[in-house]
Amino acid sequence: MAIVNATPDSFYDRGRTYGVGAALDRIDQVIAEGAAIVDVGGVKAAPGGDVDETEELRRVLPVVEAARERHPDVVITVDTWRASVADTLCAAGADVINDSWGGTDPDIAAVAARHGAGLVCAHAGWQSPRTRPHRVWYDDVVAHVIDHVVGLAERAVAAGVRPDGIVIDPAHDFGKNSRHTLEVTRRTGDLVATGWPVLMAMSRKDFVGEVLDLPPDDRLEGTLAASAIAAWLGARVFRTHDVAATLRVLAVVSAIAGDADLKLGRRGLA
Amino acid sequence: MRINAVAFVPSAPLLVPAVAGGSAALDDDLRSAAVDVTRRLHESDEIIVAAPTDHAGEWGSEATWSFAGFGVPRRPSPAGAVLPWSLGIGAWLLEASGWSGPRRYLGIGAEPWSTPAATAGNVGLLVVGDGSSRRTEKAPGHLDDRAAGFDASIARALAGGDPVALGRIDPELATDLMCAGAPVWRWLAAALGDDRPTTADLLVDDARYGVGYFVAGWRFG
């Protein structure tokens, strides 16, 4: 899942793909690199200037419309917490709603159901969208995450969302300090054991930055290490800024796991 | 309750080195100031730690701290009840300052507040709480333009030994500004009644991570 930020101010790319042309170039590039999913978002996660529904749609809708036309077969997800925005974007061809703030808008599952769209059920500890975690305490963070995301997934099914379109996402760093996020990653197997496909959104995030004391530009290796571990433990979808590198890591993990064969089988075999 | 000294310290979990991890040394100055002002309470017969908590409660000397809910491994088999983390910071400071005398822990929940049972002798109060968490763009609660002025008035009250000003903190504004210290400071003002400190000094007044940190000491009589 390739991150496509239709934002001027997201933490890593800082507006590099802002504007319809730049976003479409990015989409063409990540699809060429092998991304199966493109995730388009119009509001950065961190607090800052207000982005209302009109502005969010102004940023995202033309990107989704054009991407749908250019790439009929790619899965398009839209990163939004607003049911009304998701409604418009699904009508324009989005396949999945990536509700990364964890169900703060109670109508979002009904929107997914109405359009036959998928839904990402995430955990942000019931924090309001675009707020930072502050002294958050969990008796058992993984139990909290599982209760939350499975609860959202079951509610989504009850609301009529197609069960094969639901994935769960522990939402690294959202509503969590770095130790919480590391524990969630360490116990990926517990999330996988719920039976729902697991999405990991770890790319260049602060938990990697705090392990290494490095800024976003220098967090690729740390992200890939976390991705390899999560893949080994059974996570299925990886939301990333770095498609080619992530796919190489996942290919090697799959080969070690015995799930994928060699691309070349000559060494010692000629 | 005869209060002879009050120490004000932040309620930042990162004061505790095990919580701060590899960056603990960066805040040694803040930690040392908090430990130093806690040590001033050692002249008291008993120390009461007061901190904001979700629910009011009182714990005795046997209670211990744990920061497991922040993801920090629990110390080997803690004996006694585990304190809410804000009181745990106070307990850690008592330990770091070398206090082994009697202590109690008061969790200050919502009003109305109960007054702790009076004991013979002088009581030192360790008051755990901080100012607005919205002092800067990178602050936990992002920037609120009212935060600087709000915290400046708290700093003035602490530096001037003015419990009346602490008692007048607007609870709604404090909530808006994510000020964790407001309930405990307002409780302190009520607990002091007409008592006024004879000396007051403010050792730390900064917002290095966007949260208003204060370290201050008051002495009575």
Short mmCIF file of C-alpha atoms in Angstrom, two decimals:
data_model
loop_
_atom_site.label_atom_id
_atom_site.label_comp_id
_atom_site.label_asym_id
_atom_site.label_seq_id
_atom_site.Cartn_x
_atom_site.Cartn_y
_atom_site.Cartn_z
CA MET A 1 0.00 0.00 0.00
CA ALA A 2 1.71 3.14 -1.26
CA ILE A 3 1.20 6.40 0.59
CA VAL A 4 0.06 9.22 -1.68
CA ASN A 5 -0.17 12.46 0.23
CA ALA A 6 -2.41 15.06 -1.38
CA THR A 7 -1.20 17.38 1.36
CA PRO A 8 1.21 20.31 1.51
CA ASP A 9 2.51 19.42 4.95
CA SER A 10 2.72 15.69 5.76
CA PHE A 11 5.62 14.81 8.02
CA TYR A 12 7.92 13.03 5.60
CA ASP A 13 7.26 14.23 2.06
CA ARG A 14 6.34 17.80 3.03
CA GLY A 15 4.20 18.54 -0.01
CA ARG A 16 6.27 16.71 -2.66
CA THR A 17 3.13 15.08 -4.05
CA TYR A 18 0.71 17.96 -3.40
CA GLY A 19 -1.39 18.97 -6.38
CA VAL A 20 -3.16 16.68 -8.84
CA GLY A 21 -0.27 16.40 -11.28
CA ALA A 22 2.30 15.55 -8.64
CA ALA A 23 -0.02 13.05 -6.97
CA LEU A 24 -0.72 11.28 -10.27
CA ASP A 25 3.01 11.12 -11.07
CA ARG A 26 3.52 9.52 -7.68
CA ILE A 27 0.70 7.03 -8.33
CA ASP A 28 2.14 6.08 -11.73
CA GLN A 29 5.54 5.59 -10.14
CA VAL A 30 4.44 3.43 -7.18
CA ILE A 31 2.31 1.25 -9.43
CA ALA A 32 5.32 0.78 -11.70
CA GLU A 33 7.29 -0.22 -8.61
CA GLY A 34 4.70 -2.86 -7.81
CA ALA A 35 2.25 -1.34 -5.35
CA ALA A 36 -1.08 -3.16 -5.31
CA ILE A 37 -2.86 -0.44 -3.37
CA VAL A 38 -2.57 3.36 -3.43
CA ASP A 39 -3.71 5.20 -0.32
CA VAL A 40 -4.68 8.81 -0.99
CA GLY A 41 -5.02 11.21 1.94
CA GLY A 42 -5.69 14.91 2.10
CA VAL A 43 -5.22 15.77 5.77
CA LYS A 44 -1.96 15.30 7.63
CA ALA A 45 -2.15 13.34 10.86
CA ALA A 46 -0.44 15.91 13.07
CA PRO A 47 -2.31 18.91 14.49
CA GLY A 48 -2.16 22.11 12.48
CA GLY A 49 -4.27 24.36 10.32
CA ASP A 50 -7.87 23.24 9.97
CA VAL A 51 -8.70 21.25 6.84
CA ASP A 52 -12.47 21.13 6.50
CA GLU A 53 -14.48 18.74 4.36
CA THR A 54 -14.55 21.08 1.38
CA GLU A 55 -10.80 21.51 1.40
CA GLU A 56 -10.19 17.80 1.97
CA LEU A 57 -12.32 16.97 -1.08
CA ARG A 58 -10.70 19.72 -3.13
CA ARG A 59 -7.36 18.05 -2.51
CA VAL A 60 -8.34 14.40 -2.84
CA LEU A 61 -11.33 14.06 -5.16
CA PRO A 62 -9.60 14.99 -8.45
CA VAL A 63 -6.72 12.66 -7.58
CA VAL A 64 -9.06 9.74 -6.95
CA GLU A 65 -11.09 10.45 -10.10
CA ALA A 66 -8.01 10.63 -12.30
CA ALA A 67 -6.32 7.66 -10.68
CA ARG A 68 -9.46 5.57 -11.15
CA GLU A 69 -9.48 6.40 -14.84
CA ARG A 70 -5.76 5.78 -15.40
CA HIS A 71 -5.50 2.63 -13.32
CA PRO A 72 -8.77 0.72 -13.42
CA ASP A 73 -7.32 -2.35 -11.71
CA VAL A 74 -5.36 -0.85 -8.82
CA VAL A 75 -7.00 -0.79 -5.40
CA ILE A 76 -7.56 2.81 -4.31
CA THR A 77 -7.96 3.50 -0.63
CA VAL A 78 -8.82 6.88 0.82
CA ASP A 79 -7.34 7.94 4.14
CA THR A 80 -10.10 9.89 5.88
CA TRP A 81 -12.02 9.78 9.14
CA ARG A 82 -15.03 11.66 7.72
CA ALA A 83 -17.99 9.61 6.53
CA SER A 84 -19.22 12.41 4.27
CA VAL A 85 -15.83 12.70 2.53
CA ALA A 86 -15.58 8.92 2.22
CA ASP A 87 -19.04 8.86 0.65
CA THR A 88 -18.02 11.25 -2.13
CA LEU A 89 -14.71 9.51 -2.72
CA CYS A 90 -16.25 6.05 -2.89
CA ALA A 91 -18.75 7.39 -5.43
CA ALA A 92 -15.74 8.60 -7.42
CA GLY A 93 -14.22 5.14 -7.47
CA ALA A 94 -12.36 4.56 -4.22
CA ASP A 95 -12.40 0.88 -3.22
CA VAL A 96 -11.57 1.05 0.47
CA ILE A 97 -11.94 3.59 3.28
CA ASN A 98 -8.80 3.79 5.38
CA ASP A 99 -10.32 5.10 8.61
CA SER A 100 -7.00 5.54 10.34
CA TRP A 101 -8.38 7.47 13.35
CA GLY A 102 -10.27 4.39 14.43
CA GLY A 103 -13.99 4.84 14.03
CA THR A 104 -14.43 8.38 15.36
CA ASP A 105 -17.22 8.98 12.82
CA PRO A 106 -19.88 6.38 13.58
CA ASP A 107 -21.38 6.62 10.08
CA ILE A 108 -18.29 5.52 8.20
CA ALA A 109 -19.11 1.79 8.18
CA ALA A 110 -22.55 2.52 6.70
CA VAL A 111 -20.86 4.49 3.92
CA ALA A 112 -18.54 1.59 3.15
CA ALA A 113 -21.52 -0.78 3.14
CA ARG A 114 -23.54 1.41 0.82
CA HIS A 115 -20.74 1.49 -1.78
CA GLY A 116 -19.61 -2.10 -1.36
CA ALA A 117 -16.26 -0.67 -0.29
CA GLY A 118 -13.74 -2.17 2.10
CA LEU A 119 -12.87 -0.65 5.47
CA VAL A 120 -9.68 -0.37 7.49
CA CYS A 121 -10.56 -0.74 11.18
CA ALA A 122 -7.83 1.02 13.14
CA HIS A 123 -6.96 1.75 16.77
CA ALA A 124 -6.17 5.27 17.88
CA GLY A 125 -7.27 4.77 21.48
CA TRP A 126 -10.39 6.90 20.81
CA GLN A 127 -8.22 9.96 20.40
CA SER A 128 -9.81 12.74 18.38
CA PRO A 129 -8.46 13.02 14.84
CA ARG A 130 -5.21 14.98 14.57
CA THR A 131 -4.35 14.89 18.25
CA ARG A 132 -1.09 13.69 19.78
CA PRO A 133 -0.92 11.04 22.46
CA HIS A 134 -0.10 12.55 25.86
CA ARG A 135 0.77 10.33 28.82
CA VAL A 136 -1.48 7.56 27.52
CA TRP A 137 -1.65 4.57 29.86
CA TYR A 138 -2.66 1.03 28.87
CA ASP A 139 -2.87 -1.87 31.27
CA ASP A 140 -2.39 -4.07 28.19
CA VAL A 141 -2.00 -2.16 24.96
CA VAL A 142 -2.40 -5.18 22.70
CA ALA A 143 -5.61 -6.28 24.43
CA HIS A 144 -6.90 -2.71 24.04
CA VAL A 145 -6.01 -2.67 20.36
CA ILE A 146 -7.62 -6.05 19.69
CA ASP A 147 -10.83 -5.16 21.56
CA HIS A 148 -11.08 -1.95 19.59
CA VAL A 149 -10.30 -3.15 16.07
CA VAL A 150 -12.24 -6.40 16.33
CA GLY A 151 -15.17 -4.44 17.76
CA LEU A 152 -15.04 -2.07 14.78
CA ALA A 153 -14.72 -4.97 12.34
CA GLU A 154 -17.71 -6.78 13.82
CA ARG A 155 -19.76 -3.60 13.82
CA ALA A 156 -18.79 -3.05 10.19
CA VAL A 157 -19.99 -6.53 9.24
CA ALA A 158 -23.23 -5.91 11.12
CA ALA A 159 -23.61 -2.65 9.19
CA GLY A 160 -23.30 -4.55 5.93
CA VAL A 161 -19.63 -4.04 5.00
CA ARG A 162 -18.33 -6.93 2.90
CA PRO A 163 -16.30 -9.13 5.26
CA ASP A 164 -13.61 -9.76 2.62
CA GLY A 165 -13.00 -6.00 2.48
CA ILE A 166 -12.17 -5.56 6.15
CA VAL A 167 -8.64 -5.30 7.50
CA ILE A 168 -7.49 -4.36 10.99
CA ASP A 169 -4.71 -1.86 11.72
CA PRO A 170 -3.16 -1.31 15.16
CA ALA A 171 -2.19 2.20 13.94
CA HIS A 172 1.41 2.54 15.02
CA ASP A 173 2.04 5.71 17.07
CA PHE A 174 -1.64 6.77 17.01
CA GLY A 175 -2.75 7.09 20.63
CA LYS A 176 0.41 5.30 21.70
CA ASN A 177 3.91 6.07 22.90
CA SER A 178 6.85 4.38 21.20
CA ARG A 179 7.04 1.54 23.72
CA HIS A 180 3.35 0.81 23.18
CA THR A 181 3.94 0.69 19.44
CA LEU A 182 6.94 -1.61 19.83
CA GLU A 183 4.88 -3.96 21.97
CA VAL A 184 2.10 -4.00 19.39
CA THR A 185 4.69 -4.85 16.74
CA ARG A 186 6.29 -7.52 18.93
CA ARG A 187 2.89 -9.13 19.41
CA THR A 188 1.73 -8.91 15.79
CA GLY A 189 0.91 -12.60 16.10
CA ASP A 190 -1.85 -11.80 18.60
CA LEU A 191 -3.46 -9.48 16.02
CA VAL A 192 -3.10 -12.08 13.28
CA ALA A 193 -4.73 -14.66 15.54
CA THR A 194 -7.98 -12.67 15.46
CA GLY A 195 -8.42 -14.00 11.92
CA TRP A 196 -8.76 -10.54 10.36
CA PRO A 197 -6.07 -9.53 7.84
CA VAL A 198 -3.61 -7.14 9.51
CA LEU A 199 -2.42 -3.88 7.99
CA MET A 200 0.73 -2.23 9.33
CA ALA A 201 1.24 1.53 8.89
CA MET A 202 4.78 1.96 10.19
CA SER A 203 6.55 3.95 7.53
CA ARG A 204 9.22 6.31 8.91
CA LYS A 205 7.14 6.91 12.03
CA ASP A 206 8.29 8.29 15.37
CA PHE A 207 8.63 4.91 17.06
CA VAL A 208 11.43 4.14 14.61
CA GLY A 209 12.78 7.64 15.13
CA GLU A 210 12.81 7.22 18.91
CA VAL A 211 14.51 3.82 18.77
CA LEU A 212 17.28 5.30 16.65
CA ASP A 213 17.13 9.03 17.49
CA LEU A 214 16.89 9.80 13.78
CA PRO A 215 14.68 12.10 11.69
CA PRO A 216 12.17 10.79 9.09
CA ASP A 217 14.71 10.91 6.24
CA ASP A 218 16.86 8.36 8.06
CA ARG A 219 14.18 5.90 9.16
CA LEU A 220 14.00 3.62 6.12
CA GLU A 221 16.12 0.76 7.47
CA GLY A 222 14.29 0.84 10.81
CA THR A 223 10.94 0.75 9.05
CA LEU A 224 12.06 -2.15 6.89
CA ALA A 225 13.26 -4.09 9.95
CA ALA A 226 9.87 -3.62 11.57
CA SER A 227 8.15 -4.58 8.32
CA ALA A 228 10.16 -7.78 8.06
CA ILE A 229 9.29 -8.79 11.62
CA ALA A 230 5.61 -7.99 11.14
CA ALA A 231 5.50 -9.86 7.84
CA TRP A 232 7.17 -12.88 9.43
CA LEU A 233 4.50 -12.79 12.15
CA GLY A 234 1.71 -12.72 9.60
CA ALA A 235 0.81 -9.10 8.79
CA ARG A 236 -0.57 -8.83 5.27
CA VAL A 237 -0.62 -5.19 4.14
CA PHE A 238 2.18 -2.65 4.53
CA ARG A 239 1.49 1.04 4.14
CA THR A 240 4.69 2.64 2.99
CA HIS A 241 6.43 5.66 1.51
CA ASP A 242 9.05 3.31 0.01
CA VAL A 243 7.39 0.78 -2.26
CA ALA A 244 10.34 -0.83 -4.03
CA ALA A 245 12.36 -1.32 -0.84
CA THR A 246 9.37 -2.69 1.05
CA LEU A 247 8.52 -5.15 -1.71
CA ARG A 248 12.10 -6.47 -1.72
CA VAL A 249 11.97 -7.02 2.02
CA LEU A 250 8.59 -8.75 1.79
CA ALA A 251 9.82 -10.96 -1.07
CA VAL A 252 12.74 -12.19 1.03
CA VAL A 253 10.51 -12.76 4.06
CA SER A 254 8.10 -14.74 1.89
CA ALA A 255 10.93 -16.81 0.48
CA ILE A 256 12.31 -17.58 3.95
CA ALA A 257 8.82 -18.51 5.08
CA GLY A 258 8.54 -20.83 2.11
CA ASP A 259 5.59 -18.92 0.70
CA ALA A 260 7.37 -17.73 -2.43
CA ASP A 261 9.77 -19.45 -4.77
CA LEU A 262 13.08 -18.16 -6.09
CA LYS A 263 13.07 -15.76 -9.00
CA LEU A 264 16.32 -17.42 -10.04
CA GLY A 265 17.10 -21.05 -9.25
CA ARG A 266 20.57 -21.55 -10.72
CA ARG A 267 23.05 -21.33 -7.89
CA GLY A 268 24.62 -24.78 -7.52
CA LEU A 269 21.98 -26.19 -9.79
CA ALA A 270 23.40 -25.76 -13.27
CA MET B 1 -2.69 19.33 59.32
CA ARG B 2 0.27 21.62 59.99
CA ILE B 3 1.98 22.21 56.65
CA ASN B 4 5.53 23.46 57.03
CA ALA B 5 6.74 23.12 53.44
CA VAL B 6 5.42 22.56 49.94
CA ALA B 7 7.42 21.36 46.95
CA PHE B 8 6.04 21.76 43.43
CA VAL B 9 7.26 19.37 40.74
CA PRO B 10 6.12 18.52 37.19
CA SER B 11 4.04 15.44 36.45
CA ALA B 12 6.07 14.54 33.38
CA PRO B 13 6.66 10.78 33.20
CA LEU B 14 10.03 11.44 31.53
CA LEU B 15 11.32 12.74 34.88
CA VAL B 16 11.78 9.08 35.75
CA PRO B 17 14.94 7.84 33.99
CA ALA B 18 13.52 4.38 33.28
CA VAL B 19 10.69 6.05 31.38
CA ALA B 20 12.90 8.49 29.49
CA GLY B 21 15.26 5.74 28.34
CA GLY B 22 18.28 6.88 26.34
CA SER B 23 17.36 10.56 26.49
CA ALA B 24 17.13 10.69 30.30
CA ALA B 25 20.38 12.63 30.66
CA LEU B 26 19.04 15.47 28.51
CA ASP B 27 16.69 16.39 31.35
CA ASP B 28 19.07 15.89 34.26
CA ASP B 29 18.73 19.57 35.14
CA LEU B 30 14.96 19.32 35.50
CA ARG B 31 15.22 16.02 37.39
CA SER B 32 17.86 17.38 39.77
CA ALA B 33 15.80 20.47 40.51
CA ALA B 34 12.77 18.30 41.27
CA VAL B 35 14.81 16.01 43.54
CA ASP B 36 16.41 19.00 45.30
CA VAL B 37 13.10 20.67 46.05
CA THR B 38 11.70 17.33 47.25
CA ARG B 39 14.66 17.02 49.63
CA ARG B 40 13.60 20.30 51.27
CA LEU B 41 10.60 18.40 52.63
CA HIS B 42 12.86 16.11 54.64
CA GLU B 43 12.56 18.47 57.63
CA SER B 44 8.91 17.45 57.92
CA ASP B 45 7.66 14.57 60.08
CA GLU B 46 5.52 13.18 57.27
CA ILE B 47 5.37 13.80 53.54
CA ILE B 48 2.09 13.77 51.67
CA VAL B 49 2.31 13.42 47.91
CA ALA B 50 -0.64 15.01 46.11
CA ALA B 51 -1.23 14.55 42.40
CA PRO B 52 -4.09 14.75 39.92
CA THR B 53 -5.67 11.36 39.30
CA ASP B 54 -8.75 10.17 37.44
CA HIS B 55 -10.39 9.12 40.70
CA ALA B 56 -9.76 10.39 44.22
CA GLY B 57 -7.99 8.00 46.53
CA GLU B 58 -5.49 7.66 49.35
CA TRP B 59 -2.60 5.23 49.63
CA GLY B 60 -0.21 4.49 52.47
CA SER B 61 3.56 4.10 52.78
CA GLU B 62 3.53 0.56 51.41
CA ALA B 63 2.24 1.67 47.98
CA THR B 64 4.76 1.64 45.20
CA TRP B 65 5.24 3.03 41.73
CA SER B 66 5.04 1.28 38.41
CA PHE B 67 5.14 2.72 34.92
CA ALA B 68 4.15 -0.51 33.21
CA GLY B 69 1.20 1.18 31.50
CA PHE B 70 3.67 3.41 29.64
CA GLY B 71 5.35 0.24 28.41
CA VAL B 72 8.19 0.34 30.94
CA PRO B 73 8.88 -3.10 32.40
CA ARG B 74 7.63 -3.38 35.96
CA ARG B 75 10.23 -3.60 38.70
CA PRO B 76 10.66 -7.11 40.05
CA SER B 77 7.63 -8.07 42.17
CA PRO B 78 6.49 -4.73 43.57
CA ALA B 79 5.21 -5.14 47.12
CA GLY B 80 2.04 -3.29 48.08
CA ALA B 81 -0.51 -1.43 46.01
CA VAL B 82 0.55 0.16 42.74
CA LEU B 83 0.02 3.92 42.66
CA PRO B 84 -1.59 5.80 39.77
CA TRP B 85 1.33 7.00 37.66
CA SER B 86 1.13 10.68 38.66
CA LEU B 87 1.53 9.73 42.32
CA GLY B 88 4.18 7.25 41.20
CA ILE B 89 6.28 10.16 39.98
CA GLY B 90 6.07 11.60 43.50
CA ALA B 91 6.99 8.24 44.99
CA TRP B 92 9.97 8.01 42.67
CA LEU B 93 11.09 11.52 43.69
CA LEU B 94 10.82 10.61 47.39
CA GLU B 95 13.02 7.59 46.71
CA ALA B 96 15.48 9.60 44.62
CA SER B 97 15.71 12.26 47.34
CA GLY B 98 16.51 9.61 49.96
CA TRP B 99 13.32 9.91 52.03
CA SER B 100 12.56 6.82 54.07
CA GLY B 101 10.16 8.39 56.55
CA PRO B 102 6.36 8.17 56.70
CA ARG B 103 4.44 9.18 53.63
CA ARG B 104 0.94 9.12 52.22
CA TYR B 105 -0.31 9.52 48.68
CA LEU B 106 -3.39 11.53 47.79
CA GLY B 107 -5.00 11.27 44.40
CA ILE B 108 -6.87 14.50 43.76
CA GLY B 109 -9.88 13.66 41.65
CA ALA B 110 -12.83 15.90 40.95
CA GLU B 111 -14.34 18.25 43.55
CA PRO B 112 -15.54 18.09 46.27
CA TRP B 113 -12.21 17.28 47.83
CA SER B 114 -11.78 15.45 51.07
CA THR B 115 -9.21 16.63 53.58
CA PRO B 116 -6.64 14.05 54.59
CA ALA B 117 -6.75 12.92 58.21
CA ALA B 118 -4.67 15.22 60.38
CA THR B 119 -1.52 13.82 61.94
CA ALA B 120 0.69 15.10 64.72
CA GLY B 121 3.76 16.99 63.61
CA ASN B 122 4.75 18.90 60.53
CA VAL B 123 3.60 17.82 57.11
CA GLY B 124 5.54 18.43 53.92
CA LEU B 125 3.47 18.43 50.73
CA LEU B 126 4.90 17.21 47.45
CA VAL B 127 2.55 18.64 44.82
CA VAL B 128 2.84 16.98 41.41
CA GLY B 129 1.40 18.82 38.44
CA ASP B 130 2.27 20.96 35.47
CA GLY B 131 0.99 23.82 33.41
CA SER B 132 -0.49 23.94 29.92
CA SER B 133 0.37 21.19 27.45
CA ARG B 134 -0.31 23.60 24.60
CA ARG B 135 2.66 25.94 24.81
CA THR B 136 4.19 25.31 21.35
CA GLU B 137 3.34 23.97 17.88
CA LYS B 138 5.02 20.68 18.78
CA ALA B 139 3.34 20.50 22.19
CA PRO B 140 1.20 17.46 23.03
CA GLY B 141 -1.91 19.60 22.57
CA HIS B 142 -0.49 21.83 19.82
CA LEU B 143 -0.24 25.59 20.30
CA ASP B 144 -2.89 27.60 22.06
CA ASP B 145 -2.13 31.31 22.18
CA ARG B 146 -3.63 31.59 25.66
CA ALA B 147 -1.22 29.07 27.14
CA ALA B 148 1.78 31.35 27.67
CA GLY B 149 -0.20 33.91 29.66
CA PHE B 150 -1.95 31.21 31.64
CA ASP B 151 1.34 29.60 32.63
CA ALA B 152 2.92 32.97 33.37
CA SER B 153 0.22 33.61 35.97
CA ILE B 154 0.97 30.24 37.57
CA ALA B 155 4.68 31.01 37.60
CA ARG B 156 3.94 34.33 39.32
CA ALA B 157 1.80 32.61 41.94
CA LEU B 158 4.50 30.02 42.65
CA ALA B 159 7.31 32.58 42.75
CA GLY B 160 5.27 34.93 44.94
CA GLY B 161 3.97 32.29 47.36
CA ASP B 162 0.40 33.16 46.46
CA PRO B 163 -2.00 30.27 47.13
CA VAL B 164 -5.00 32.53 46.55
CA ALA B 165 -3.97 32.94 42.90
CA LEU B 166 -3.64 29.16 42.56
CA GLY B 167 -7.13 28.79 43.99
CA ARG B 168 -8.47 31.13 41.36
CA ILE B 169 -7.29 29.09 38.37
CA ASP B 170 -10.24 28.81 35.98
CA PRO B 171 -10.97 25.07 35.74
CA GLU B 172 -12.54 25.34 32.30
CA LEU B 173 -9.66 27.27 30.82
CA ALA B 174 -7.25 24.85 32.49
CA THR B 175 -9.04 21.93 30.81
CA ASP B 176 -8.94 23.70 27.43
CA LEU B 177 -5.23 24.26 27.84
CA MET B 178 -4.57 20.68 28.99
CA CYS B 179 -3.18 21.87 32.31
CA ALA B 180 -2.72 18.77 34.45
CA GLY B 181 -1.79 20.71 37.58
CA ALA B 182 -4.92 22.81 37.99
CA PRO B 183 -6.96 20.43 40.21
CA VAL B 184 -4.10 19.76 42.60
CA TRP B 185 -3.12 23.42 42.86
CA ARG B 186 -6.70 24.43 43.54
CA TRP B 187 -6.90 21.66 46.15
CA LEU B 188 -3.71 22.98 47.74
CA ALA B 189 -5.14 26.49 47.98
CA ALA B 190 -8.18 25.10 49.78
CA ALA B 191 -6.02 22.95 52.09
CA LEU B 192 -3.84 25.91 53.06
CA GLY B 193 -6.81 28.10 54.04
CA ASP B 194 -5.36 31.31 55.40
CA ASP B 195 -1.80 30.04 55.68
CA ARG B 196 0.76 31.93 53.60
CA PRO B 197 4.34 30.85 52.96
CA THR B 198 7.07 32.95 54.49
CA THR B 199 9.46 32.18 51.68
CA ALA B 200 8.84 31.06 48.11
CA ASP B 201 11.17 30.42 45.21
CA LEU B 202 10.72 29.23 41.67
CA LEU B 203 13.62 27.11 40.45
CA VAL B 204 12.33 26.02 37.04
CA ASP B 205 9.84 27.68 34.70
CA ASP B 206 10.13 26.34 31.16
CA ALA B 207 8.26 24.50 28.43
CA ARG B 208 11.05 22.55 26.74
CA TYR B 209 8.60 20.01 25.28
CA GLY B 210 5.64 22.33 24.99
CA VAL B 211 4.38 21.53 28.51
CA GLY B 212 4.72 24.10 31.29
CA TYR B 213 7.15 22.68 33.85
CA PHE B 214 7.50 24.34 37.24
CA VAL B 215 9.75 23.47 40.15
CA ALA B 216 9.16 25.59 43.22
CA GLY B 217 9.43 25.48 47.00
CA TRP B 218 7.41 27.17 49.72
CA ARG B 219 8.30 27.29 53.37
CA PHE B 220 5.95 28.21 56.23
CA GLY B 221 6.66 29.69 59.64
#
